[in-house]
PDB file of C-alpha atoms in Angstrom:
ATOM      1  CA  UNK A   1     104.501  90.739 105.436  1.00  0.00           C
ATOM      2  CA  UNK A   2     102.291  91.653 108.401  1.00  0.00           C
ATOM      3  CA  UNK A   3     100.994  89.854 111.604  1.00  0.00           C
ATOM      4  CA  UNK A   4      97.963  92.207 112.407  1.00  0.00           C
ATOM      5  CA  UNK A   5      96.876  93.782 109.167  1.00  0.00           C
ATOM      6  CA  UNK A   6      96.648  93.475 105.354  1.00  0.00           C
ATOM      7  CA  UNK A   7      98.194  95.759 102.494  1.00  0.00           C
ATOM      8  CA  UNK A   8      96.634  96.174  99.402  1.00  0.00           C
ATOM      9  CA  UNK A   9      97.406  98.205  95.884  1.00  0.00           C
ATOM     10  CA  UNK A  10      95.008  98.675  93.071  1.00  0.00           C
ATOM     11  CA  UNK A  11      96.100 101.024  90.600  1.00  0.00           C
ATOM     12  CA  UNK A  12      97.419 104.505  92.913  1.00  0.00           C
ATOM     13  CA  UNK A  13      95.149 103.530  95.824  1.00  0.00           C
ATOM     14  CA  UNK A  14      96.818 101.651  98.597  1.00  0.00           C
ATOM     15  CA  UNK A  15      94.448  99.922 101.510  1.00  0.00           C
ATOM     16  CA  UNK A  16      95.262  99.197 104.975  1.00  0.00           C
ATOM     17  CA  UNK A  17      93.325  96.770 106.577  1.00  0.00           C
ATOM     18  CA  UNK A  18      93.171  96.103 110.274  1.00  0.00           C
ATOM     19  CA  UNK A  19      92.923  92.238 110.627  1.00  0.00           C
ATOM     20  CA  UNK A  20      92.311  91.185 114.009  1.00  0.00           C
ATOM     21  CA  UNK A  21      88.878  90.508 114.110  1.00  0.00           C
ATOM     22  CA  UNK A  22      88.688  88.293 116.929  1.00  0.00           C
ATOM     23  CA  UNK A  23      89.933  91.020 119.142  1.00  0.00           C
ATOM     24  CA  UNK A  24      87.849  93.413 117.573  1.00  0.00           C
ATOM     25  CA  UNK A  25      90.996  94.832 115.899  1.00  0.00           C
ATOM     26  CA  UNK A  26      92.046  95.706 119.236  1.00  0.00           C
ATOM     27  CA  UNK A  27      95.760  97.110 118.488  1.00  0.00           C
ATOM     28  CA  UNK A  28      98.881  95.849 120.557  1.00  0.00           C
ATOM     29  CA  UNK A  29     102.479  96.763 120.058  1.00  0.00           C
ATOM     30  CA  UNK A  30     102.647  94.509 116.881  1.00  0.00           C
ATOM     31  CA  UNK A  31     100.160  96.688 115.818  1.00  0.00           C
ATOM     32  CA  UNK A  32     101.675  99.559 116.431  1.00  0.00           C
ATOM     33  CA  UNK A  33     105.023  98.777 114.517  1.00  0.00           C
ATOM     34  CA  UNK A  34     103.156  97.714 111.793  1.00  0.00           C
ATOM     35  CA  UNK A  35     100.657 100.760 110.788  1.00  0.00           C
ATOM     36  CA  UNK A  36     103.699 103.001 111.477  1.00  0.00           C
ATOM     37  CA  UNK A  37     105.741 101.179 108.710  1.00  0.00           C
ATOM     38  CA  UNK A  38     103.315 100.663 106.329  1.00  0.00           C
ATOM     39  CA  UNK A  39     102.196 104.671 106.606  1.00  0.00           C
ATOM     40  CA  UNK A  40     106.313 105.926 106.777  1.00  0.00           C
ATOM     41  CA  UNK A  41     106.807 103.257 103.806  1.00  0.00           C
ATOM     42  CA  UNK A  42     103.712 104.488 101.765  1.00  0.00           C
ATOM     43  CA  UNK A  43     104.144 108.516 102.634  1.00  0.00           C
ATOM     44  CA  UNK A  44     107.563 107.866 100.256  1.00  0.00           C
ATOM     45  CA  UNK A  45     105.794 105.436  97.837  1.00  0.00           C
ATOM     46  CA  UNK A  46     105.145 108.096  94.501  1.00  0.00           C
ATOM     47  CA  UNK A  47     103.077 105.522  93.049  1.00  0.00           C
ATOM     48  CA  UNK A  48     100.209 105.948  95.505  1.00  0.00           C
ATOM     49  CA  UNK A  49      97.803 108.732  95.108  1.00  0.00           C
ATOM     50  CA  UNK A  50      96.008 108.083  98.106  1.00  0.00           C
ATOM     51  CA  UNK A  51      95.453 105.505 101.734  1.00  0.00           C
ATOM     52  CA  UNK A  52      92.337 103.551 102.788  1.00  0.00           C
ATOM     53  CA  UNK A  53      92.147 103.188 106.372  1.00  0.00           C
ATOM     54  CA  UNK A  54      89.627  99.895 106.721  1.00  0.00           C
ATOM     55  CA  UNK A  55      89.115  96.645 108.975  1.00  0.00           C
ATOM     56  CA  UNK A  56      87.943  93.490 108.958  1.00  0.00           C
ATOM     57  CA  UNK A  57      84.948  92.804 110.900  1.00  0.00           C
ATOM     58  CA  UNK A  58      82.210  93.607 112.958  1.00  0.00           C
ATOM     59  CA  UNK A  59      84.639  96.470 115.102  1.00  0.00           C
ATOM     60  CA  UNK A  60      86.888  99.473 113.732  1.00  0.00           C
ATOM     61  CA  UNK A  61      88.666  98.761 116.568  1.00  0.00           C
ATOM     62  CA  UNK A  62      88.372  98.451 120.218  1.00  0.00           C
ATOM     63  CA  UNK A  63      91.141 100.370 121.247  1.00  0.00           C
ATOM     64  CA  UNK A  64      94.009  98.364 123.230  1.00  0.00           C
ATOM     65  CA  UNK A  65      93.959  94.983 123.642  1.00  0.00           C
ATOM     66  CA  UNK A  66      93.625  93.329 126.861  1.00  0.00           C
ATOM     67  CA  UNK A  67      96.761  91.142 126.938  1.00  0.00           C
ATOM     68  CA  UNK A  68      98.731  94.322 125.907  1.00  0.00           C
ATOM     69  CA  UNK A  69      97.006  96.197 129.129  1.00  0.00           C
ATOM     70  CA  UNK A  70      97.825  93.353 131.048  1.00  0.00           C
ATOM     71  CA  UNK A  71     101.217  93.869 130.451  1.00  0.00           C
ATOM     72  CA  UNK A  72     101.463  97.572 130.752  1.00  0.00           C
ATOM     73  CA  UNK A  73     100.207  97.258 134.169  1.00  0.00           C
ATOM     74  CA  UNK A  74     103.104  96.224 135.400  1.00  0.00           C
ATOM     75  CA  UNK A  75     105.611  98.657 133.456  1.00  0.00           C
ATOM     76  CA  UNK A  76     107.843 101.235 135.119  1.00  0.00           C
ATOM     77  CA  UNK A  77     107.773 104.587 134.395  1.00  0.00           C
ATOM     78  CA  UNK A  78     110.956 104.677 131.963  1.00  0.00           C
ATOM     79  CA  UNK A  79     108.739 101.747 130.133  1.00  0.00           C
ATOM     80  CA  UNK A  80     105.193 103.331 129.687  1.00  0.00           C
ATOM     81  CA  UNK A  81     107.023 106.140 128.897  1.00  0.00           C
ATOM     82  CA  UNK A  82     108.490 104.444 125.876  1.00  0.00           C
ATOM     83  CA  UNK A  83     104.767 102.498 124.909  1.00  0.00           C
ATOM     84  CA  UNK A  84     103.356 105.611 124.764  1.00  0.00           C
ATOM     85  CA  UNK A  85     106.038 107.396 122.382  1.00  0.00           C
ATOM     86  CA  UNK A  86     105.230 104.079 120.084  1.00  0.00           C
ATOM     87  CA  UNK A  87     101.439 104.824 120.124  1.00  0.00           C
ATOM     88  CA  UNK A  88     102.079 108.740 119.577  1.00  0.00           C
ATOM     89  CA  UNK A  89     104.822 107.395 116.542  1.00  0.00           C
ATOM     90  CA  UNK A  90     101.832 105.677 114.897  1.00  0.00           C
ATOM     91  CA  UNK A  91      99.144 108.550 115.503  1.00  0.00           C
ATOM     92  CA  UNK A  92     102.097 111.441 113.870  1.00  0.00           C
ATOM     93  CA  UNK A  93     102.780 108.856 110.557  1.00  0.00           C
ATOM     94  CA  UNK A  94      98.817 108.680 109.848  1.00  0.00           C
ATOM     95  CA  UNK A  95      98.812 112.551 110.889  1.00  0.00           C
ATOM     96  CA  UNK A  96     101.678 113.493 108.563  1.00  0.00           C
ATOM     97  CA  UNK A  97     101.816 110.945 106.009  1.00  0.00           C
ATOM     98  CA  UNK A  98     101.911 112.681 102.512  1.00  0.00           C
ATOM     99  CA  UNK A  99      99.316 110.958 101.019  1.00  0.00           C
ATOM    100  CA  UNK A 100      95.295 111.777 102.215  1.00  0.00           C
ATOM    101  CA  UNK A 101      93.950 109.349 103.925  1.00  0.00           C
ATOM    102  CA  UNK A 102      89.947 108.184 104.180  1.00  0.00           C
ATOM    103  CA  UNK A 103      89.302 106.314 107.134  1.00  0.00           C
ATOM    104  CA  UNK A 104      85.757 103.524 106.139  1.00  0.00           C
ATOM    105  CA  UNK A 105      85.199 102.770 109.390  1.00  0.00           C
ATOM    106  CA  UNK A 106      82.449  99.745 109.077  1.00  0.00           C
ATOM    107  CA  UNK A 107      81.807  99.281 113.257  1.00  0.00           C
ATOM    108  CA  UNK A 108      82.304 100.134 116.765  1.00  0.00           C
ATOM    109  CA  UNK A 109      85.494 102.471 117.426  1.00  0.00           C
ATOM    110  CA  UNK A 110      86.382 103.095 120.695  1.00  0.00           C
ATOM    111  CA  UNK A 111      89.455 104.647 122.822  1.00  0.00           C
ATOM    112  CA  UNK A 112      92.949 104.196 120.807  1.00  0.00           C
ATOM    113  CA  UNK A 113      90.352 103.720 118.028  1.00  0.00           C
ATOM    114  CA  UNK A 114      89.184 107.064 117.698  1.00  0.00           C
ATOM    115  CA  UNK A 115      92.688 108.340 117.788  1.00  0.00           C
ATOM    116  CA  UNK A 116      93.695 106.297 114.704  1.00  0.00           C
ATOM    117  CA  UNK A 117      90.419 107.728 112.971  1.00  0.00           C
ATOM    118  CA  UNK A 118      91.307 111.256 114.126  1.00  0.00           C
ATOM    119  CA  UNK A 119      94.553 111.081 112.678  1.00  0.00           C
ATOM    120  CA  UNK A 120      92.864 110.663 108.947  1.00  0.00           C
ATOM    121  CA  UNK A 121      92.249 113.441 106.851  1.00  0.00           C
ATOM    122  CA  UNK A 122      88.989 112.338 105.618  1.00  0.00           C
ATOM    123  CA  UNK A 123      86.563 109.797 107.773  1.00  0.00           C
ATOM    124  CA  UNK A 124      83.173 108.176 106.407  1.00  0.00           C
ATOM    125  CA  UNK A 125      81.325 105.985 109.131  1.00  0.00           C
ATOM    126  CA  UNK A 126      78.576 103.208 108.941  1.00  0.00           C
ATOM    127  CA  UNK A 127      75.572 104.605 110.267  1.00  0.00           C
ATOM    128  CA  UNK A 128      75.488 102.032 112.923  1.00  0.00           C
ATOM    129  CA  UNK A 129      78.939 102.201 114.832  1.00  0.00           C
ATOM    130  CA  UNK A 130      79.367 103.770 117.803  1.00  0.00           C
ATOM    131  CA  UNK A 131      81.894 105.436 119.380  1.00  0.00           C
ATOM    132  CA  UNK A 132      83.272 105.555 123.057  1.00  0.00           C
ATOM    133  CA  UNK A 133      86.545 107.253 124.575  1.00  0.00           C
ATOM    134  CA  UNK A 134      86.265 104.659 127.668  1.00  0.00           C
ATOM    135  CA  UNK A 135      89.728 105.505 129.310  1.00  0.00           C
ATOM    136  CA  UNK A 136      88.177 107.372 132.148  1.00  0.00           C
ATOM    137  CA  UNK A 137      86.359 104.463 132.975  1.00  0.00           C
ATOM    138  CA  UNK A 138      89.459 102.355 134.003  1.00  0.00           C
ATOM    139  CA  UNK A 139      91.189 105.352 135.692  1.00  0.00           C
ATOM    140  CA  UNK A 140      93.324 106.450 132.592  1.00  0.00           C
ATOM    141  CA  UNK A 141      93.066 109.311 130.447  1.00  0.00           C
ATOM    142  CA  UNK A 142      93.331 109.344 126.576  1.00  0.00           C
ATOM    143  CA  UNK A 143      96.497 111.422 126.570  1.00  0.00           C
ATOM    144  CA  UNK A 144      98.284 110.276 123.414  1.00  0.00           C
ATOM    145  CA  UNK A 145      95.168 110.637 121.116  1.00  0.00           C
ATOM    146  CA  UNK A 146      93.833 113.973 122.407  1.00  0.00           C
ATOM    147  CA  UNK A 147      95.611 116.265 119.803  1.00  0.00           C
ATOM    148  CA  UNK A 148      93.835 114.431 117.227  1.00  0.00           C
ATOM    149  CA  UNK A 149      90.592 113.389 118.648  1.00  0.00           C
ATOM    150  CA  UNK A 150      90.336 117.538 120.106  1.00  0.00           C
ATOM    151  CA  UNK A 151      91.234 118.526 116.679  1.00  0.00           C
ATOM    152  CA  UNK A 152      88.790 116.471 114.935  1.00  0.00           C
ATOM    153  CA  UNK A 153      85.184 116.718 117.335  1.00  0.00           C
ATOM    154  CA  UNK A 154      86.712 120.156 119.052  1.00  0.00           C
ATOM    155  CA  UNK A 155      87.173 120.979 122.966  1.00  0.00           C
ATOM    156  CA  UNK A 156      83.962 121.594 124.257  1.00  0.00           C
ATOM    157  CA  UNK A 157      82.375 118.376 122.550  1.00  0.00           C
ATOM    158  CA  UNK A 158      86.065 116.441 123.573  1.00  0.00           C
ATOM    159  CA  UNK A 159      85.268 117.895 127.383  1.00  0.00           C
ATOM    160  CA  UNK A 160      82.260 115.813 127.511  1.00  0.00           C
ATOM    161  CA  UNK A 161      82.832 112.589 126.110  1.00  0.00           C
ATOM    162  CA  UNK A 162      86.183 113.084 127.903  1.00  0.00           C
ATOM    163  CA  UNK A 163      85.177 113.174 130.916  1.00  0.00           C
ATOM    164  CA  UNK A 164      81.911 111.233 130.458  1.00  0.00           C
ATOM    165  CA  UNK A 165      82.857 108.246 128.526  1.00  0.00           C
ATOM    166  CA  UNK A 166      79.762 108.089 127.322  1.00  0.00           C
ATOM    167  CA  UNK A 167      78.756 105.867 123.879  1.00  0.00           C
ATOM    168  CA  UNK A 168      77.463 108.153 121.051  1.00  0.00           C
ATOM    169  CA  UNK A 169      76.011 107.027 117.651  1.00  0.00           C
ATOM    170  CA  UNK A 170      77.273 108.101 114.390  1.00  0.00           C
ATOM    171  CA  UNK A 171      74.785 110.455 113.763  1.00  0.00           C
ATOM    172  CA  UNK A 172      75.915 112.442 117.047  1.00  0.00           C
ATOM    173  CA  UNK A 173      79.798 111.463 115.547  1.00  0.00           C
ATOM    174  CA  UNK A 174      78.470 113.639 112.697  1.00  0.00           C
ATOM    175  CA  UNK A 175      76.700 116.281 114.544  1.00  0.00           C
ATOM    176  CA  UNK A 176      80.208 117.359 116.539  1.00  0.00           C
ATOM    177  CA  UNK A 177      82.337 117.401 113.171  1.00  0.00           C
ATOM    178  CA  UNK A 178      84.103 113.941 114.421  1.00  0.00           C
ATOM    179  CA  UNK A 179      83.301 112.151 110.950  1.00  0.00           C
ATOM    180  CA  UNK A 180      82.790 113.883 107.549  1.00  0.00           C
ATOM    181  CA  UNK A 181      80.017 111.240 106.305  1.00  0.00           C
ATOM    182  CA  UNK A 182      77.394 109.001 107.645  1.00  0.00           C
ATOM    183  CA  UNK A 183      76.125 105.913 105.200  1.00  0.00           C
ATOM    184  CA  UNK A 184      74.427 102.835 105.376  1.00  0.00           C
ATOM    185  CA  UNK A 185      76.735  99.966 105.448  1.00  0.00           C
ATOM    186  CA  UNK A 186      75.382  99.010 101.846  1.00  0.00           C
ATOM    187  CA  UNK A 187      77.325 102.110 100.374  1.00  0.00           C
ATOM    188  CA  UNK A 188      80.008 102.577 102.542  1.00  0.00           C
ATOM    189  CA  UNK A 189      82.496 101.314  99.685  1.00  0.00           C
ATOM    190  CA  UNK A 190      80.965 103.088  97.221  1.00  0.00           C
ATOM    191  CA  UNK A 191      81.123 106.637  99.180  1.00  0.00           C
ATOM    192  CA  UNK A 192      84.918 105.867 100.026  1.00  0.00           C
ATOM    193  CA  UNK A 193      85.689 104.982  96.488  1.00  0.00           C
ATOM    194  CA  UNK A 194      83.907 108.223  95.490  1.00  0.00           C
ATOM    195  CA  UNK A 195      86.042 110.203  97.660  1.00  0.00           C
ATOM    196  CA  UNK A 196      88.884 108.731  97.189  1.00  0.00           C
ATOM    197  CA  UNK A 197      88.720 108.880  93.033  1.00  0.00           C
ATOM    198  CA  UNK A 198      87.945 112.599  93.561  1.00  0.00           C
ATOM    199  CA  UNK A 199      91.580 112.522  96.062  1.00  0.00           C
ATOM    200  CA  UNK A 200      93.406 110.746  92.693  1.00  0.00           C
ATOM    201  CA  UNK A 201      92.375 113.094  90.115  1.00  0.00           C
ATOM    202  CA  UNK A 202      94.317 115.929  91.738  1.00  0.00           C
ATOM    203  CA  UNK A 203      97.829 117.534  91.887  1.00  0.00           C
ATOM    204  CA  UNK A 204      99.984 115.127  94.157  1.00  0.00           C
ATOM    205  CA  UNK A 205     102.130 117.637  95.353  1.00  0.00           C
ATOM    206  CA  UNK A 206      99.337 120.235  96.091  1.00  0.00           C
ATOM    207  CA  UNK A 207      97.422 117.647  98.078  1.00  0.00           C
ATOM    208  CA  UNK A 208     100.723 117.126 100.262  1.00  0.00           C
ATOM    209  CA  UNK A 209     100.978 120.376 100.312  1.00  0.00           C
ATOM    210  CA  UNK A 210      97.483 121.194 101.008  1.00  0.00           C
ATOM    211  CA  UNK A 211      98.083 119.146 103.979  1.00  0.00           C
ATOM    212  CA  UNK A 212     100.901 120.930 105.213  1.00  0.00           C
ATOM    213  CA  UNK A 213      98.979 124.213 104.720  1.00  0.00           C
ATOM    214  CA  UNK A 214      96.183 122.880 107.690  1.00  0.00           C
ATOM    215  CA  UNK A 215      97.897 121.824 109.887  1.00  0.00           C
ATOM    216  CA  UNK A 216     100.116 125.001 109.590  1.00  0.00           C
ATOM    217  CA  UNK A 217      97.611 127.387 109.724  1.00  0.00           C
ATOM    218  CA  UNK A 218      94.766 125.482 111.410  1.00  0.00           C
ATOM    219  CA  UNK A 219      93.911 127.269 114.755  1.00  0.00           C
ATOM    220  CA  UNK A 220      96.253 130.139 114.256  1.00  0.00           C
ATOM    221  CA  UNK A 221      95.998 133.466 115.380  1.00  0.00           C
ATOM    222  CA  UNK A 222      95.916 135.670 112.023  1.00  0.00           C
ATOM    223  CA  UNK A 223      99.134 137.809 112.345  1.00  0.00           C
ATOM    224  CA  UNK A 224     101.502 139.260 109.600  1.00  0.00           C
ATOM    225  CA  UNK A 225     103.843 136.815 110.507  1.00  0.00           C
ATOM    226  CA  UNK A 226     100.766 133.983 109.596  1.00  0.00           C
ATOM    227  CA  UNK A 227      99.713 135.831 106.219  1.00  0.00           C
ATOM    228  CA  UNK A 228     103.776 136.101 104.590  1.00  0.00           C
ATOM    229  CA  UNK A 229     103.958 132.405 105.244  1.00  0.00           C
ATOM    230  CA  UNK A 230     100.829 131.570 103.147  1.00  0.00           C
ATOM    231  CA  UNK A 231     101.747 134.674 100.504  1.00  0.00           C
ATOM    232  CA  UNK A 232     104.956 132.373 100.268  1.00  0.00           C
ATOM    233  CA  UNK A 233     103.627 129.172 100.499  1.00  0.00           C
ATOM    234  CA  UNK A 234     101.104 130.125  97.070  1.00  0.00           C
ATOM    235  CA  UNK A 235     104.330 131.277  95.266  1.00  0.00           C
ATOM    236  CA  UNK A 236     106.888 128.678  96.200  1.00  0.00           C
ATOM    237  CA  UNK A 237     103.480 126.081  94.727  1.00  0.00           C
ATOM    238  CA  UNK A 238     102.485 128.436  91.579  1.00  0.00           C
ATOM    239  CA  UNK A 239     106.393 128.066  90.445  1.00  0.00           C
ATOM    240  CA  UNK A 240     106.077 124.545  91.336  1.00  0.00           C
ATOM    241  CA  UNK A 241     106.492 121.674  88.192  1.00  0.00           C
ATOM    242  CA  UNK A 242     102.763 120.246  88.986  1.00  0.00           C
ATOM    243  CA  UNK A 243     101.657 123.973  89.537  1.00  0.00           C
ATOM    244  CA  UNK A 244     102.835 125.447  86.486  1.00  0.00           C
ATOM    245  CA  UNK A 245     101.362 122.409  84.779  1.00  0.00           C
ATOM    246  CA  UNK A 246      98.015 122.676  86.051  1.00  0.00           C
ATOM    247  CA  UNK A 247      97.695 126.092  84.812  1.00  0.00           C
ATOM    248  CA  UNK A 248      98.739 125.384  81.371  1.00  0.00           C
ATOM    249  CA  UNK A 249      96.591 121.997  80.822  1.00  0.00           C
ATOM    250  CA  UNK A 250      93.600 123.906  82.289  1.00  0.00           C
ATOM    251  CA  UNK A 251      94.356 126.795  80.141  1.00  0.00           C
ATOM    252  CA  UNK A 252      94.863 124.592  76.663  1.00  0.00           C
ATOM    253  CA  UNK A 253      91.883 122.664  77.911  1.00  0.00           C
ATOM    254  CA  UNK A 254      93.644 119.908  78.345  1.00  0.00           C
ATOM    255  CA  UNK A 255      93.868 116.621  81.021  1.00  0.00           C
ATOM    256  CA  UNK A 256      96.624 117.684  82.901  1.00  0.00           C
ATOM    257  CA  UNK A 257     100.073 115.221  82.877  1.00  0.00           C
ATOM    258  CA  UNK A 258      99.429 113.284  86.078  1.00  0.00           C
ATOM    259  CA  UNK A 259      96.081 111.864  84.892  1.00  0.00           C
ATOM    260  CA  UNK A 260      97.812 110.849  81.962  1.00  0.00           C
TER     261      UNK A 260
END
């Protein structure tokens, strides 16, 4: 079904897998079309619990690809303004898909890369990638991503590396709040399939909803207005099928219906 990536199901888990490895998984506009219909088509799909974000390898990914640049360099306005509504199109159905997602990111990420990682809700790196938002460095900026990438490493780290395009190790990836975990490449798997069975074993529709509820309140100034939405949002969910559910299974002591 796919030119520049791989789909696969097993049981409520659903795995994306970059597959351009000769470009480093360098992403172009085929690219782009594709991760932002297999993440629209999989936020609908009821019989996934939860998204893998992976690549085939040595590289995450590279950012954009040359030939792609190449051809951007001679757009018009009108046309980079459309290429970039693409990229931010991809970046939003990562960012709002329904289901979490847990990025493994096994190598090197860099530029566009770190936006697509930025845009998970959960990200786990090898400790031997590195990471690099380059843009500055050929007289660009990395406009698209920054609303994730600020989000996930915050502004005064995202002012440095920014401006700097410095590399930085995952350790340092760590250190800023970028990634969540930092694991030898002989566990990597393992600590992704750890998270992800702990993502499974929950509510469906609180974990959307849990999602909602950060990047609703995330960053918010704590006015009444701020505090009736959340006393509304916790009794909308508590009246909710899965809610009322998960009260009575935990009450009776009981598995709860969707781990049946």
């Amino acid at each position: 079904m796919y030119q520049t990536l791989t789909l696969t199901r097993d049981n409520k888990v659903a795995t994306v897998t970059l597959n351009r490895p000769d470009v480093r998984n360098a992403f172009n506009e085929t690219t782009i079309a594709e991760i932002t219909q297999v993440f629209n088509e999989l936020s609908s799909d009821n019989s996934i619990r939860a998204i893998v974000l992976a690549a085939n390898g040595p590289a995450f990914c590279a950012g954009a690809d040359l030939n792609w640049m190449k051809k951007m360099a001679d757009y018009t306005h009108a046309e980079n303004l459309a290429d970039a509504g693409q990229l931010a199109a991809m970046l939003a159905a990562i960012y709002t898909c329904s289901k979490p997602v847990v990025a493994q990111v096994q190598g090197d990420c860099y530029a566009g890369g770190m936006g697509l990682v930025a845009a998970c809700d959960v990200i786990v790196s090898v400790d031997t990638a590195q990471f690099c938002l380059s843009e500055v460095k050929l007289g660009l900026i990395p406009a698209t991503i920054s609303p994730y990438v600020i989000k996930a490493m915050g502004e005064n780290a995202a002012r440095r590396y920014f401006l700097t395009a410095e590399r930085f190790d995952a350790a340092q990836a760590l250190r800023i709040g970028f990634v969540h975990e930092v694991v030898g490449a002989d566990v990597l798997t393992a600590k992704v399939a750890e998270i992800v069975k702990a993502l499974v074993t929950n509510s469906p529709n609180a974990v959307a909803q849990a999602k909602v509820l950060v990047r609703d309140v995330g960053g918010r100034e704590i006015t009444p207005a701020l505090i009736a939405n959340t006393v509304e949002g916790i009794a909308v969910i508590r009246a909710s099928e899965e809610g009322r559910e998960g009260v009575r299974s935990f009450l009776e002591k009981r598995k709860p219906s969707w781990l049946s």
